[in-house]
Coordinates of C-alpha atoms in Angstrom, one line a residue:
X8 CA -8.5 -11.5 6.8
X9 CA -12.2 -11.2 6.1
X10 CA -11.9 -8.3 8.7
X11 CA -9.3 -6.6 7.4
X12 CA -10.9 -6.5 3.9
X13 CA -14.0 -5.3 6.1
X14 CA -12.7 -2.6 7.5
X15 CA -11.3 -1.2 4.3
X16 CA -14.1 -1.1 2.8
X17 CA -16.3 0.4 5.2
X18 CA -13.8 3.0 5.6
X19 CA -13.5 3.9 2.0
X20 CA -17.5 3.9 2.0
X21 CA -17.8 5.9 4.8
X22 CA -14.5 8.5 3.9
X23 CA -16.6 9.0 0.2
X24 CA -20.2 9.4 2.0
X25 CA -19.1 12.1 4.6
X26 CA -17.0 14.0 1.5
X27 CA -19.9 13.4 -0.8
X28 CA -22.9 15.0 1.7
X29 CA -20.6 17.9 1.7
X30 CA -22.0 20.2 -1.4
X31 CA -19.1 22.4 -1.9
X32 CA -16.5 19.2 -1.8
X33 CA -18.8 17.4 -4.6
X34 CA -16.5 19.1 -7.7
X35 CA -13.3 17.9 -5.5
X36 CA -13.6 14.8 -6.0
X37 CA -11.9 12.8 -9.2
X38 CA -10.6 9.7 -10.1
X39 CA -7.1 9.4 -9.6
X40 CA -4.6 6.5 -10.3
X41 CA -0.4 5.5 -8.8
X42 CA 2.0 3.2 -10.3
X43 CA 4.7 2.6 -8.1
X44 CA 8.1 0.4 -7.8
X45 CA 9.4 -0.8 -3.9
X46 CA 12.0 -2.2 -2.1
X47 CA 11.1 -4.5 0.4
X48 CA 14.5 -4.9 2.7
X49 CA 13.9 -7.7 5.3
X50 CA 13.7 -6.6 9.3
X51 CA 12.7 -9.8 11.2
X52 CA 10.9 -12.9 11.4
X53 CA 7.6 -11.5 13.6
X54 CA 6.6 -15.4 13.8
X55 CA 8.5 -19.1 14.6
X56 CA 8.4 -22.1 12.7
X57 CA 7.1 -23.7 16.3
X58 CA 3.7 -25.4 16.3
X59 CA 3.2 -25.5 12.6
X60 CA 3.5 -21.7 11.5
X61 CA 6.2 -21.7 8.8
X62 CA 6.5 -18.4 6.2
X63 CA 6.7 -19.2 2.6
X64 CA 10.1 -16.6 2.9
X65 CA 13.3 -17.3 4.2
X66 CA 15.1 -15.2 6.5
X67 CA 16.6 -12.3 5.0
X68 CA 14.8 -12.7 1.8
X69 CA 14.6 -8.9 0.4
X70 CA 11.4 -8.3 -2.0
X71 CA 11.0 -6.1 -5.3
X72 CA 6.9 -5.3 -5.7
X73 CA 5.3 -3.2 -8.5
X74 CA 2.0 -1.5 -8.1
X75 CA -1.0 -0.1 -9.5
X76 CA -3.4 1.4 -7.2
X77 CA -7.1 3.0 -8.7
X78 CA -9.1 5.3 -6.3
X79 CA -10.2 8.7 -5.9
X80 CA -8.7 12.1 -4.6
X81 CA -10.7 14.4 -2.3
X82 CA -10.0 18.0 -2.4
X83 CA -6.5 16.8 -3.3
X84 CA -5.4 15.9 0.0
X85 CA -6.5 12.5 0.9
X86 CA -6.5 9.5 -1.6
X87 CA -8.4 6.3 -1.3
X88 CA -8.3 3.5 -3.1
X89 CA -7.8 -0.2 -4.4
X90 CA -4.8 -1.5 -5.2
X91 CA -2.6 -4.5 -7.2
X92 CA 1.1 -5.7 -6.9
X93 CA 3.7 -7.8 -8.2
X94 CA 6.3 -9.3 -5.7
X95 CA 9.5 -10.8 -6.1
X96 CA 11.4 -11.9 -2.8
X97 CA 14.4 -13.1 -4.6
X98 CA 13.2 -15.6 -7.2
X99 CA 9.5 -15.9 -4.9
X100 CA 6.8 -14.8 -7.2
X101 CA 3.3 -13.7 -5.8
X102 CA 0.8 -11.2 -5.8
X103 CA -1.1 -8.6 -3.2
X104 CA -4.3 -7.0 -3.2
X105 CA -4.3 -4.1 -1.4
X106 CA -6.7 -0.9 0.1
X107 CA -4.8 2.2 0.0
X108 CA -4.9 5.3 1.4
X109 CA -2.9 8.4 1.2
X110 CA -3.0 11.8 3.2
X111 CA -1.2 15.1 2.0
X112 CA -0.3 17.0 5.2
X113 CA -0.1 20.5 3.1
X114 CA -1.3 21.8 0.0
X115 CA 2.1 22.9 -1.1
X116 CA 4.5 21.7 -4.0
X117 CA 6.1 20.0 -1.4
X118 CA 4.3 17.9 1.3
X119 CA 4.6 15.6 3.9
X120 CA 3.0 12.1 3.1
X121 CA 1.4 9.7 5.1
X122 CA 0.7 5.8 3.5
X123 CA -1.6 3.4 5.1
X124 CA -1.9 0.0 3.2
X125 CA -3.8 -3.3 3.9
X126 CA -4.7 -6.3 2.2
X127 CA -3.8 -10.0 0.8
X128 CA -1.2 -11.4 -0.4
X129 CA -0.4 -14.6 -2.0
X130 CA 2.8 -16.5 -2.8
X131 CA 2.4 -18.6 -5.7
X132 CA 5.6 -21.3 -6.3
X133 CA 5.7 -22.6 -2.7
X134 CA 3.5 -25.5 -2.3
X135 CA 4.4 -26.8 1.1
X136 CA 4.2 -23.9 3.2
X137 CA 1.3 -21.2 4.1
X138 CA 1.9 -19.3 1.0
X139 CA -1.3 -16.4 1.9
X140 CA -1.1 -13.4 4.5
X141 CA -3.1 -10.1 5.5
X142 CA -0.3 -7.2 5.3
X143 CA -0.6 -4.3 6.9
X144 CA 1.6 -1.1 6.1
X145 CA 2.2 2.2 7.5
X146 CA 4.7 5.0 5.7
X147 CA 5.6 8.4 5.6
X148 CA 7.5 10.3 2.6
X149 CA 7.6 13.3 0.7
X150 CA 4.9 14.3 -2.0
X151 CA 5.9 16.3 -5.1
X152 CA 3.8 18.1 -7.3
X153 CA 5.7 18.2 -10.4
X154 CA 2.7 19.6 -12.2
X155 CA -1.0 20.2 -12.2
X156 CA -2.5 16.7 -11.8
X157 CA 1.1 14.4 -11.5
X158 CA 2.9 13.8 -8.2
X159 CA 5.4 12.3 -7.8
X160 CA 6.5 10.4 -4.4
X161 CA 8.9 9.0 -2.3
X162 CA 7.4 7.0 1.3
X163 CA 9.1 4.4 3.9
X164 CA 7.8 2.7 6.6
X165 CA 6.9 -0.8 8.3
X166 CA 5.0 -3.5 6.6
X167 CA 4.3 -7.1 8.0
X168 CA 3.3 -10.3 5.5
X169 CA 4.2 -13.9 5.7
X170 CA 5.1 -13.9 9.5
X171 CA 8.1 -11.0 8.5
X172 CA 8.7 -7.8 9.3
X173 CA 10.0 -5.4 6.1
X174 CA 11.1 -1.8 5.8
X175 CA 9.4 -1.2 2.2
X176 CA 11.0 1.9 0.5
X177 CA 8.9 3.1 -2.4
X178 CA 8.7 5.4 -5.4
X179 CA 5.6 6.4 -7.2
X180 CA 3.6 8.5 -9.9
X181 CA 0.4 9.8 -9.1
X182 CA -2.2 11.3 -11.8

């Protein structure tokens, strides 16, 4: 996990140095901020219960998560940035913390979108199981700019968390 959290953060770093040694891309950068709501539809179990790996989720335990990601958007194209959810698998409350990053294919109203996610997280009512995982997520969607500084956006994709596979499906606002 420690690499994981490593390796976002180097990136981000090293995304906002190469951007910000540019002269010309200094004014395009700004703070920017999502909110987002997803479905999390169970695929598979990636892991056995065999030699003491057991997932705090059951099989087929769909999820509900709601999300606030901070960051910063270069030259209105590519997002980076640092994020927090809420998860509900069925009645299973926990939390992630997640790096997040977000490239727009096109400068047009409507674009192509392509999600990369990793981070942590943490289930917090089950006690006898491992109830922490790294989760890493890859999605593509559709951006819209509905006006001059709001998107708003639709992505799926793959994500893996608590030895289970998931096809999130999510829908967000981006200032």
């Amino acid at each position: 996990m420690n690499n994981v959290k490593k390796l976002i953060l180097i990136s981000t770093i090293s995304i906002c140095l190469l951007t910000i040694t540019q002269t010309d891309t200094i004014a395009q950068i700004r703070y920017s901020g999502k909110i987002e709501a997803g479905y999390l539809p169970f695929s598979a179990t990636t892991i056995r219960g065999d030699g003491g790996l057991q997932s705090a989720l059951k099989e087929n335990q769909n999820g509900k998560e709601i999300s606030v990601v901070n960051g910063v958007k270069i030259k209105d194209r590519l997002f980076v940035g640092v994020g927090a959810g809420y998860l509900n698998y069925e009645g299973t409350k926990g939390y992630s913390i997640f790096g997040d990053i977000d490239f727009l294919v096109s400068k047009t109203k409507l674009s192509p979108l392509i999600n990369f996610r990793a981070g942590h997280s943490k289930i917090i009512n089950q006690e006898d199981k491992d109830n922490t995982s790294g989760t890493v997520e890859i999605a593509f969607g559709v951006n819209y700019k509905a006006a001059n500084r709001l998107n708003i956006y639709l992505k799926a994709g793959a994500a893996f968390a608590h030895n289970v596979s998931y096809t999130p499906i999510r829908i967000g606002l981006a200032l």
